[in-house]
XYZ file of C-alpha atoms in Angstrom:
726
model
C -29.983 -42.683 106.610
C -29.610 -43.522 110.642
C -27.671 -47.149 111.079
C -29.639 -49.357 113.388
C -27.241 -49.350 116.091
C -27.616 -45.601 116.682
C -31.349 -45.444 115.950
C -31.636 -47.869 119.096
C -29.019 -46.035 120.968
C -31.088 -43.502 120.874
C -34.210 -45.336 122.425
C -32.358 -47.395 124.916
C -33.283 -45.107 127.228
C -37.408 -45.208 126.203
C -36.910 -48.326 126.752
C -35.216 -49.232 130.164
C -38.375 -46.379 131.415
C -41.218 -48.346 129.419
C -40.047 -51.676 131.786
C -40.522 -50.094 134.393
C -43.254 -49.467 136.387
C -43.704 -45.803 137.088
C -43.362 -44.738 140.580
C -45.989 -42.256 141.546
C -45.547 -38.838 140.889
C -43.720 -40.141 137.359
C -46.372 -40.996 135.255
C -47.561 -36.680 135.572
C -43.422 -35.999 134.962
C -42.783 -37.885 132.085
C -46.326 -36.993 130.190
C -45.025 -33.759 130.662
C -42.288 -33.952 128.545
C -43.368 -34.330 125.400
C -46.187 -33.064 125.334
C -44.352 -30.073 126.138
C -41.521 -30.677 122.778
C -45.295 -31.572 120.476
C -46.282 -27.569 121.998
C -44.069 -26.675 119.695
C -45.118 -28.510 116.623
C -48.229 -27.556 114.564
C -51.462 -29.534 115.515
C -54.033 -28.138 114.243
C -51.955 -29.862 111.463
C -51.346 -33.213 113.458
C -54.140 -33.870 114.488
C -55.865 -35.876 112.198
C -52.811 -38.053 111.962
C -52.748 -38.892 115.259
C -56.053 -39.975 115.295
C -55.800 -42.505 112.339
C -52.222 -43.430 114.068
C -54.842 -44.505 117.599
C -56.702 -46.225 115.518
C -54.007 -48.736 113.985
C -52.826 -48.386 118.368
C -55.873 -49.875 119.056
C -56.144 -52.652 116.809
C -52.317 -53.871 117.846
C -53.595 -53.354 121.182
C -56.698 -55.376 120.596
C -54.177 -58.409 118.372
C -51.912 -58.122 121.666
C -54.834 -59.065 124.286
C -55.544 -63.008 121.854
C -53.618 -65.427 124.231
C -51.343 -66.801 121.444
C -48.265 -68.621 121.805
C -45.193 -67.941 122.617
C -44.621 -70.434 119.233
C -47.470 -68.695 117.417
C -45.966 -65.013 118.212
C -43.205 -65.960 116.446
C -44.962 -66.970 114.115
C -46.881 -63.677 113.713
C -44.227 -61.712 114.184
C -42.111 -63.609 111.197
C -45.178 -62.871 109.362
C -45.190 -58.849 109.990
C -41.659 -58.602 109.653
C -41.326 -59.569 106.104
C -44.175 -57.232 105.646
C -42.546 -54.509 107.688
C -39.456 -54.788 105.431
C -41.606 -54.972 102.272
C -42.972 -51.430 103.691
C -39.077 -50.200 105.081
C -37.942 -50.684 100.882
C -40.364 -49.263 99.781
C -40.006 -46.256 102.039
C -36.434 -46.093 101.416
C -36.163 -46.706 97.699
C -39.053 -44.224 97.859
C -36.703 -41.211 99.773
C -33.178 -42.349 97.746
C -35.226 -41.121 94.262
C -36.765 -38.298 94.879
C -35.639 -36.699 97.705
C -38.939 -37.394 99.819
C -39.125 -37.544 103.960
C -42.554 -39.528 104.506
C -45.206 -41.359 102.930
C -48.498 -39.354 103.110
C -50.514 -42.275 105.308
C -50.360 -42.052 108.762
C -49.986 -45.738 109.599
C -47.215 -46.051 107.417
C -45.709 -43.085 109.189
C -45.604 -44.972 112.140
C -44.148 -48.163 111.163
C -41.812 -45.659 108.336
C -40.112 -44.369 111.886
C -40.628 -47.199 114.418
C -39.008 -49.695 112.207
C -36.385 -47.911 110.926
C -34.929 -46.316 114.406
C -35.701 -49.617 116.253
C -36.043 -53.036 114.658
C -39.300 -54.967 116.370
C -37.398 -58.211 116.115
C -35.752 -56.116 119.581
C -38.477 -54.631 121.072
C -40.430 -58.552 120.730
C -37.719 -60.241 122.893
C -38.048 -57.291 125.173
C -41.887 -57.560 125.320
C -42.030 -62.169 125.155
C -38.723 -61.811 128.628
C -40.747 -60.176 130.697
C -44.273 -62.230 129.686
C -47.033 -62.227 128.323
C -48.280 -59.433 131.009
C -45.766 -56.831 128.911
C -46.721 -57.405 126.115
C -50.020 -55.531 126.545
C -50.158 -51.426 125.815
C -51.320 -49.687 130.009
C -52.313 -46.319 128.476
C -50.001 -44.361 129.325
C -46.607 -46.385 127.530
C -49.097 -45.799 124.882
C -49.668 -42.391 124.781
C -45.762 -42.151 125.206
C -44.819 -44.150 122.539
C -46.692 -42.062 120.338
C -46.107 -39.248 121.407
C -42.061 -39.549 121.148
C -43.100 -40.728 117.341
C -44.429 -37.957 117.127
C -41.614 -35.289 118.157
C -39.578 -37.983 115.951
C -41.001 -37.264 113.086
C -41.187 -32.886 113.129
C -37.307 -33.583 114.161
C -36.740 -35.280 111.124
C -39.037 -33.221 108.713
C -37.173 -30.627 109.933
C -33.756 -31.973 108.819
C -34.834 -32.174 105.844
C -36.009 -29.214 105.183
C -32.711 -27.862 105.593
C -31.373 -30.159 103.264
C -33.869 -29.061 100.689
C -32.990 -25.040 101.100
C -29.163 -25.864 100.903
C -29.924 -28.000 97.651
C -31.206 -24.895 97.180
C -29.377 -22.040 97.771
C -26.134 -24.833 96.388
C -28.131 -24.691 92.893
C -27.909 -20.877 93.267
C -23.955 -21.079 93.622
C -24.647 -18.876 97.115
C -22.636 -22.308 98.528
C -21.719 -20.296 102.067
C -24.834 -20.276 102.901
C -26.070 -23.890 102.107
C -23.078 -24.450 103.433
C -25.076 -23.350 106.915
C -28.219 -24.735 106.282
C -26.040 -28.605 106.192
C -24.424 -27.321 109.746
C -28.118 -27.247 111.123
C -29.181 -30.370 109.587
C -26.284 -32.193 110.894
C -26.729 -30.126 114.459
C -30.200 -32.276 114.734
C -28.385 -35.524 113.306
C -24.698 -35.920 114.086
C -25.152 -39.251 111.479
C -26.908 -37.664 108.672
C -24.945 -38.856 105.416
C -26.353 -37.171 103.657
C -26.366 -34.006 104.899
C -22.188 -34.288 104.654
C -22.514 -35.222 101.531
C -23.842 -31.826 100.190
C -21.581 -30.120 102.179
C -18.755 -31.785 100.899
C -20.109 -30.119 97.361
C -20.225 -26.951 97.889
C -16.742 -27.191 100.143
C -16.151 -28.281 96.183
C -17.082 -25.400 94.797
C -16.067 -23.407 97.246
C -12.108 -25.071 95.684
C -11.473 -26.135 99.477
C -10.681 -29.350 98.381
C -9.599 -31.369 101.898
C -12.820 -29.888 103.395
C -14.826 -31.383 100.987
C -12.915 -34.810 101.056
C -14.016 -34.521 105.428
C -17.260 -34.062 104.615
C -16.822 -36.713 102.226
C -14.967 -39.266 105.084
C -18.171 -38.742 107.094
C -20.270 -39.277 105.175
C -18.662 -42.837 103.761
C -17.824 -43.709 107.651
C -21.598 -43.560 108.499
C -22.454 -45.785 105.028
C -19.671 -47.462 103.239
C -21.347 -48.591 100.678
C -21.821 -44.515 99.534
C -21.123 -44.739 96.048
C -21.736 -41.189 95.641
C -19.767 -40.487 98.409
C -16.270 -42.178 97.338
C -17.012 -40.595 93.675
C -16.974 -37.031 94.540
C -14.149 -37.703 97.094
C -12.245 -38.301 93.724
C -12.836 -35.255 91.757
C -11.169 -33.603 95.324
C -8.294 -35.607 94.996
C -8.439 -34.492 91.495
C -8.328 -31.514 92.087
C -5.484 -31.604 94.460
C -3.143 -33.277 91.767
C -3.476 -36.716 93.894
C -4.117 -38.612 91.183
C -3.782 -42.374 93.186
C -5.835 -41.438 95.499
C -8.986 -39.636 92.728
C -8.138 -43.211 91.186
C -9.004 -45.457 93.922
C -11.530 -43.743 95.069
C -13.445 -44.420 91.758
C -13.072 -47.242 92.159
C -14.211 -47.936 95.310
C -17.747 -46.206 93.683
C -17.384 -48.261 90.492
C -16.875 -51.506 92.603
C -20.637 -50.712 94.394
C -21.862 -49.765 91.155
C -20.546 -50.984 88.076
C -22.992 -49.307 86.132
C -21.094 -45.323 87.448
C -20.331 -44.171 83.986
C -19.539 -40.819 85.168
C -16.678 -42.785 87.802
C -15.065 -44.095 84.556
C -15.252 -41.625 82.618
C -13.566 -39.421 85.723
C -11.024 -42.294 86.315
C -9.673 -40.983 83.125
C -8.998 -38.129 83.484
C -6.617 -38.577 85.980
C -5.374 -41.139 84.544
C -5.210 -39.186 81.460
C -2.561 -36.255 83.565
C -0.062 -39.538 85.060
C 0.173 -40.535 80.775
C -0.963 -43.351 81.448
C -3.374 -42.839 77.782
C -4.227 -46.509 76.997
C -5.967 -46.957 80.475
C -7.383 -44.369 80.317
C -8.401 -44.554 76.965
C -10.161 -47.961 78.403
C -12.047 -45.831 81.431
C -13.395 -43.402 78.303
C -14.752 -46.356 76.300
C -16.543 -48.151 79.098
C -18.356 -44.750 79.966
C -18.923 -44.900 76.594
C -20.784 -48.220 76.648
C -22.577 -47.649 79.694
C -23.844 -43.787 78.099
C -23.226 -43.951 74.243
C -24.873 -40.483 75.036
C -22.275 -38.915 77.544
C -20.241 -36.378 74.496
C -17.848 -35.507 77.837
C -15.957 -39.251 77.353
C -15.984 -38.970 73.745
C -14.432 -35.098 73.969
C -11.658 -36.421 76.313
C -11.031 -39.245 74.457
C -10.476 -37.647 71.664
C -8.362 -35.373 74.140
C -5.902 -38.177 75.130
C -6.103 -39.423 71.813
C -5.075 -36.511 70.782
C -1.802 -37.181 73.321
C -1.205 -39.980 71.880
C -0.737 -38.266 67.963
C -4.040 -40.552 66.553
C -4.818 -36.566 65.202
C -7.455 -38.717 62.634
C -9.189 -40.900 65.409
C -9.152 -37.540 68.053
C -11.178 -35.963 65.509
C -13.408 -38.854 64.828
C -14.268 -38.756 68.608
C -14.713 -34.731 68.594
C -17.181 -35.699 65.824
C -19.186 -37.936 68.584
C -19.065 -35.291 70.924
C -20.068 -32.808 68.559
C -23.074 -34.777 66.884
C -24.082 -35.928 70.416
C -24.210 -32.144 71.727
C -24.049 -29.344 68.975
C -23.643 -26.778 72.179
C -20.834 -28.188 73.364
C -18.225 -24.935 72.279
C -15.099 -27.464 73.978
C -15.272 -30.270 71.514
C -15.814 -27.416 68.380
C -12.370 -25.553 70.283
C -10.524 -29.269 71.105
C -10.832 -30.479 66.847
C -9.892 -27.282 66.139
C -6.589 -27.601 68.279
C -6.183 -31.172 65.921
C -6.702 -29.762 62.645
C -4.130 -27.119 63.189
C -2.173 -29.963 63.924
C -2.513 -31.881 60.511
C -1.646 -28.156 59.549
C -5.079 -27.680 58.702
C -5.098 -24.104 59.520
C -8.552 -22.759 57.678
C -10.652 -25.358 58.879
C -8.711 -25.003 62.788
C -10.123 -21.306 62.334
C -14.058 -22.202 61.629
C -13.412 -24.711 64.210
C -12.518 -21.973 66.674
C -14.930 -19.333 64.970
C -17.972 -22.616 65.932
C -16.963 -22.069 69.663
C -17.249 -18.353 69.591
C -19.803 -18.655 68.615
C -21.808 -20.741 70.845
C -20.016 -19.161 74.250
C -18.805 -15.483 73.075
C -16.410 -15.603 76.392
C -14.511 -18.333 74.954
C -11.481 -16.787 75.436
C -9.356 -20.031 74.925
C -11.042 -19.833 71.404
C -9.779 -16.721 70.511
C -6.147 -17.530 71.518
C -5.810 -20.309 69.758
C -7.277 -18.751 66.778
C -5.062 -16.170 67.013
C -2.007 -18.830 67.203
C -3.805 -20.597 64.313
C -3.503 -16.795 62.086
C -0.200 -16.394 63.854
C 0.700 -19.561 61.245
C -0.558 -17.710 58.352
C 1.065 -14.915 59.489
C -2.074 -12.930 59.554
C -0.507 -10.641 62.394
C -2.605 -8.005 62.311
C -5.971 -10.575 62.667
C -4.032 -12.563 65.750
C -3.616 -9.709 67.795
C -7.280 -8.390 67.428
C -8.182 -12.425 68.168
C -5.195 -11.780 71.585
C -6.619 -8.644 72.608
C -10.171 -9.498 72.195
C -9.228 -12.482 74.801
C -7.481 -9.904 77.329
C -10.788 -7.805 76.872
C -12.380 -11.237 78.115
C -10.173 -12.604 80.744
C -7.119 -10.332 81.531
C -4.644 -12.963 83.361
C -3.825 -15.098 81.100
C 0.210 -14.636 80.835
C 0.011 -17.437 78.112
C -2.041 -14.975 75.904
C 0.742 -11.500 76.306
C 3.081 -14.130 75.322
C 1.638 -14.366 71.900
C 0.582 -10.781 71.474
C 4.592 -10.508 72.133
C 5.911 -12.772 69.519
C 2.944 -11.330 66.465
C 4.045 -7.680 67.428
C 8.305 -9.511 66.568
C 7.405 -10.016 63.632
C 5.304 -7.085 63.119
C 9.313 -5.285 64.408
C 7.268 -3.717 66.532
C 9.524 -4.791 69.151
C 9.167 -2.326 71.869
C 5.518 -3.351 72.393
C 5.928 -6.962 71.818
C 9.006 -6.322 75.074
C 5.562 -4.889 77.210
C 3.611 -7.489 76.405
C 6.619 -10.179 78.016
C 6.885 -7.700 80.153
C 3.076 -8.623 81.075
C 3.045 -11.256 81.001
C 6.209 -12.299 83.868
C 3.965 -9.593 85.626
C 0.984 -12.221 85.734
C 2.389 -14.901 85.698
C 6.170 -15.002 87.106
C 6.830 -18.622 88.052
C 5.279 -20.729 85.374
C 7.931 -22.101 83.715
C 7.166 -25.377 82.246
C 4.229 -25.745 80.570
C 4.636 -24.354 77.223
C 8.261 -23.826 74.883
C 9.595 -19.868 76.121
C 6.887 -19.875 78.283
C 7.477 -18.176 82.221
C 9.841 -16.442 83.456
C 12.176 -17.949 81.884
C 11.690 -17.922 78.561
C 9.702 -14.730 78.583
C 13.411 -13.183 79.264
C 14.706 -15.087 76.663
C 12.061 -13.725 74.377
C 13.027 -10.465 75.232
C 16.271 -10.662 75.395
C 16.568 -11.532 71.377
C 13.996 -8.242 70.702
C 16.601 -6.250 72.898
C 18.767 -7.691 70.192
C 17.178 -6.994 67.249
C 16.390 -3.392 68.651
C 20.538 -3.762 68.627
C 20.204 -3.326 72.617
C 22.821 -6.058 73.165
C 24.041 -5.074 76.983
C 20.018 -4.877 77.719
C 19.269 -8.345 76.239
C 22.647 -9.715 77.953
C 21.313 -9.143 81.367
C 18.128 -10.326 80.601
C 19.552 -14.061 79.823
C 21.753 -13.128 82.991
C 18.382 -13.806 84.458
C 16.477 -16.331 82.717
C 20.423 -18.803 83.614
C 20.180 -17.228 87.090
C 16.761 -18.546 87.543
C 17.532 -21.585 85.645
C 21.993 -22.268 85.465
C 21.062 -25.743 83.256
C 19.357 -24.532 79.863
C 21.698 -24.122 77.375
C 19.532 -21.975 75.397
C 20.312 -18.989 77.788
C 23.985 -19.384 76.974
C 23.233 -19.140 73.366
C 21.705 -16.199 72.985
C 24.312 -14.808 75.419
C 26.885 -16.083 73.459
C 24.964 -14.359 70.162
C 24.478 -9.957 72.051
C 28.273 -10.585 72.955
C 29.222 -10.547 68.963
C 26.748 -8.377 68.177
C 29.197 -6.613 70.637
C 32.284 -8.216 69.203
C 33.326 -9.433 72.703
C 34.003 -12.741 70.367
C 36.140 -14.576 72.966
C 33.235 -14.093 75.920
C 30.790 -14.755 72.977
C 33.051 -18.503 72.636
C 32.768 -18.919 76.284
C 29.172 -18.989 76.311
C 28.406 -21.598 73.220
C 30.571 -23.568 75.007
C 29.440 -22.666 78.016
C 26.228 -24.086 76.253
C 28.146 -27.477 74.641
C 28.608 -28.276 77.519
C 25.762 -28.604 78.988
C 23.989 -30.050 75.606
C 26.472 -31.411 73.673
C 23.992 -32.642 70.643
C 22.821 -28.643 70.059
C 23.503 -27.882 66.809
C 22.739 -24.578 66.732
C 25.417 -23.726 69.349
C 28.059 -25.500 67.092
C 27.081 -23.477 64.491
C 26.594 -20.505 66.133
C 30.237 -20.419 67.623
C 31.419 -20.967 64.456
C 30.225 -17.909 62.833
C 32.457 -16.327 65.472
C 35.792 -18.190 65.206
C 34.589 -17.018 61.521
C 34.774 -13.432 62.277
C 38.164 -14.105 63.903
C 39.483 -15.707 60.420
C 39.960 -19.002 62.031
C 38.578 -21.131 59.020
C 39.303 -23.905 59.616
C 37.968 -24.061 63.479
C 34.995 -22.498 62.529
C 34.873 -25.742 59.446
C 35.158 -28.168 62.654
C 32.964 -26.022 64.486
C 30.032 -26.889 61.404
C 31.228 -30.381 60.684
C 30.164 -31.097 64.247
C 26.497 -29.412 63.799
C 26.522 -31.514 59.979
C 26.714 -34.647 62.420
C 24.567 -33.778 65.031
C 21.942 -32.471 62.617
C 22.968 -34.085 58.664
C 19.677 -31.244 57.636
C 21.234 -28.453 59.823
C 20.401 -26.369 56.743
C 22.655 -23.382 58.176
C 25.639 -25.200 58.671
C 26.149 -25.900 54.624
C 25.771 -22.703 53.838
C 28.076 -20.778 56.916
C 30.636 -23.619 55.473
C 29.745 -22.658 52.490
C 31.325 -19.090 52.822
C 34.002 -19.727 54.787
C 35.110 -22.334 52.105
C 33.859 -19.042 49.561
C 36.494 -16.882 51.799
C 39.241 -19.068 51.336
C 37.990 -19.650 47.772
C 37.644 -22.568 47.129
C 34.268 -22.095 44.887
C 34.375 -25.405 44.206
C 33.722 -27.093 47.832
C 31.681 -24.047 49.302
C 29.384 -25.184 45.487
C 29.038 -28.351 47.332
C 27.910 -26.597 50.363
C 25.612 -24.613 48.926
C 24.015 -27.197 46.796
C 23.507 -29.593 50.020
C 21.629 -26.825 52.275
C 19.594 -25.899 48.917
C 19.224 -30.258 48.620
C 17.633 -29.796 51.752
C 15.082 -26.922 51.556
C 14.839 -25.696 48.176
C 13.171 -22.657 49.629
C 16.190 -21.409 50.800
C 17.050 -17.940 48.602
C 20.671 -17.229 50.788
C 22.007 -20.859 49.189
C 21.313 -19.798 46.077
C 23.058 -16.558 46.696
C 25.980 -18.072 47.829
C 26.367 -20.669 45.045
C 25.826 -18.005 42.346
C 28.705 -15.469 44.242
C 31.395 -18.801 44.071
C 30.568 -19.246 40.667
C 30.649 -15.039 40.175
C 34.066 -16.238 41.119
C 34.839 -18.754 39.084
C 34.114 -15.946 36.152
C 31.060 -18.178 35.068
C 28.676 -14.819 35.305
C 25.415 -16.365 33.485
C 25.297 -19.411 35.600
C 25.630 -16.570 38.101
C 23.105 -14.102 36.988
C 20.920 -18.023 37.132
C 20.820 -18.422 40.866
C 20.338 -14.691 41.726
C 17.256 -14.721 39.763
C 16.002 -17.881 41.558
C 17.076 -16.129 44.856
C 15.376 -13.146 44.146
C 12.249 -15.573 42.633
C 12.175 -16.896 46.847
C 12.517 -13.603 48.227
C 12.014 -10.401 45.763
C 12.982 -8.282 48.523
C 16.608 -9.589 48.949
C 18.882 -6.130 47.845
C 22.084 -8.231 47.401
C 20.102 -10.120 45.322
C 20.410 -6.939 43.275
C 23.220 -5.775 44.258
C 25.452 -9.050 43.058
C 23.161 -9.849 39.876
C 23.765 -6.459 38.371
C 27.628 -7.300 39.111
C 28.353 -10.250 37.433
C 26.343 -7.791 34.834
C 28.810 -5.397 34.570
C 31.487 -8.583 33.952
C 29.633 -9.152 30.932
C 29.673 -5.500 30.141
C 26.230 -4.946 30.214
C 25.967 -2.148 32.357
C 22.579 -0.913 31.208
C 21.336 -4.020 32.745
C 23.672 -3.648 35.138
C 22.289 -0.161 37.124
C 18.931 -1.021 37.201
C 19.800 -4.353 39.435
C 22.155 -1.409 41.262
C 18.884 1.069 41.627
C 16.139 -1.937 43.082
C 19.380 -2.669 44.919
C 19.264 0.988 46.106
C 15.707 1.154 46.127
C 14.744 -2.090 49.161
C 18.133 -0.664 51.055
C 18.713 2.457 50.486
C 22.607 2.070 53.139
C 24.151 0.206 51.735
C 27.047 1.519 50.458
C 28.868 -1.263 48.137
C 25.553 -0.848 46.035
C 26.833 3.137 45.084
C 29.723 2.113 44.387
C 29.385 -0.963 42.355
C 26.686 1.520 40.615
C 29.428 4.383 39.970
C 31.857 1.784 38.549
C 29.245 0.783 35.281
C 28.773 4.482 34.920
C 31.852 4.831 34.789
C 32.187 2.402 32.713
C 29.765 4.211 30.400
C 31.820 7.824 31.022
C 29.100 8.761 32.811
C 32.038 10.456 35.307
C 29.699 13.153 37.158
C 26.462 10.505 38.418
C 29.454 8.206 38.796
C 31.579 10.637 41.230
C 28.190 11.622 42.756
C 27.812 7.555 43.586
C 31.128 7.122 45.005
C 30.410 10.053 47.141
C 27.080 8.742 48.950
C 28.896 5.452 49.577
C 31.230 7.519 51.276
C 28.610 9.398 53.595
C 27.319 6.168 54.411
C 30.867 3.920 55.063
C 33.812 6.129 55.213
C 36.336 3.085 56.149
C 35.075 1.954 52.380
C 38.988 1.238 51.289
C 37.498 0.226 47.627
C 35.217 2.900 47.200
C 38.602 5.643 47.851
C 40.207 3.550 45.267
C 37.641 3.929 42.534
C 37.163 7.974 43.149
C 40.153 8.065 43.276
C 41.250 6.657 40.704
C 38.724 8.429 38.350
C 39.292 11.520 39.640
C 43.143 10.905 38.720
C 42.048 9.871 34.990
C 40.167 12.804 34.928
C 43.078 14.501 35.506
C 41.464 16.247 38.667
C 45.553 15.145 40.686
C 44.578 17.563 43.731
C 41.167 16.056 43.724
C 42.251 12.200 43.475
C 45.342 13.133 46.048
C 43.250 14.308 48.817
C 40.468 11.494 48.185
C 43.671 9.018 49.138
C 45.023 11.501 52.252
C 41.036 10.957 53.775
C 41.195 7.281 53.050
C 44.484 6.977 55.213
C 42.973 9.281 57.589
C 39.956 7.158 57.933
C 40.784 4.008 56.769
C 42.452 1.071 59.044
C 44.032 -0.381 56.231
C 45.599 -0.209 52.732
C 47.092 2.543 54.317
C 50.227 1.729 52.767
C 49.037 1.228 49.176
C 47.333 4.803 49.087
C 50.325 7.004 50.035
C 51.804 5.045 47.340
C 49.232 5.828 44.943
C 50.371 9.569 46.546
C 53.562 9.125 45.399
C 52.921 8.143 41.808
C 50.346 11.020 40.643
C 53.095 13.432 41.985
C 55.765 11.914 39.931
C 53.946 11.654 37.649
C 52.584 14.855 37.230
């Protein structure tokens, strides 16, 4: 509604004219102007209304002709003002609640337009100031006023029609067309605060938040008590990530209307983004207190409790939201995510399925379901979910990221790389939302996948790009060091580990990786120091205990090695490698039966570990259980037919069973796999010498001298012994 000062200023030219005596010829000239305006209106439609207005004017004229004293006029005016204020309140309330322009009664229309445009007290003051003779309406002035009022009614009707049409277009999501209608309404009445407010809503839907805020500001300027305008301005500021400014607007809306539950709810949303979780929960509680059936407030409160890791309380809120609105698919999805955190994966999948059932195009639920299936190692089913999400919305980098992880776990490394590249293409700059998300994270993942493919140089290129993006991330240096290690560039690898440690001195993994490289360089004490440092940082670092045990075993400190393996097993009883390592140390202590027990434990945990079978076979061999040993070797070869040692020790057990021909076949197969295996050359040469095939034995030793970098003097000595003993 227009401010009263604005309405008075609009009619000021009329009053200046009204208080003057019209000069000759002016009556006709002034009458033609309103008549010309009225001609554009629908005369037939308003004929009855004009007659009723005229009847009421005659009544007013009769009353004003009475000989009233100035005091009586004031008393009469006071009663009239009270009656008019009651009528005006009724009409304004009805207009605000029902969005209806005017009452049906013509006389009430007359009072509504006249009294809301020009305060009657102002008119009476001007009239009595000139004297009693100016109180009476002459025919000219009455007609002029009447026609001006009818004209104002027509203009206001046009104004309301544009606003109503704009709302209809807005609801049809034709926001630009709606804005055009609001602009026309504003052009008719520049002080139409409602039109500015509606225009702001449409601009908000078009994500033109700054323009929307300008409209809300205009609406607030016209009506400073417009709580809804403050509330909507807060929504636009929130979407611009101006959360504190948004909160100020919500507070203003609440100050004007303390029962505005939506203002409390959205204030809570802004506080949530500011990580002021307790304050946010207080706002959601207030919104729920105002409206106990506010499902969104319960859902958002649950989301805040989720952030506080109060998962059971969060689920209670999500259940309440679902109880209020059984089709609230977002609450179902959020409940599923919370159950995921509680490791109730099947229950989580049930919630994601429910969300998808309600809204089959909710790709977020497919993503979350896929991640849950990943945890259950149902990688193919997870990929199906990611594909469905991509089909619905092919522009989400996260979907490709998780699909890449599933493909990686299925050892489909090239397909995984394609997914990571697609994620980079979609969103090259989103670096920190989830762990390893964004260009930096994708480059790390691609590098790791290339490492698995043994494309180490390409992997290093990815790590270098990641370092270029973020030179202060320790993991990029650590993973680059692993690739350099695999390229046997051990010193360069150590430099990378040192850089990672410099950036993050509390990263146990960097010390572990450095220790492994130092072990290869036979710097055993330095390696042990690195593992001790990792254990100091993380007393539960299983890898550090296990690798320290390997080095101690290599140094023939078998008892100390066993202590390290025991520590690793205590931390993680399902660590098959720790059982295998302990078994190997027990074997070297000639505790073969104890060793076999630990090999069996390793096989129980990981039935596909060929080394456990091969090592068990070796202990059985030392117990002279050659047939059982051969069965273990066969199992190891079945699992991994590319291990030269398995063929070598199988050949040795066959030799002990005097099955020389089969033994020689296994030695040959071992040398095909590894032509530099000195142990196999020795076993084959010994067997040929035992079979008195001296020339063949000498030939084997000569091949060993040619192919092996170590033990060459020993092979030369063996050749001399054969020649001397012939």
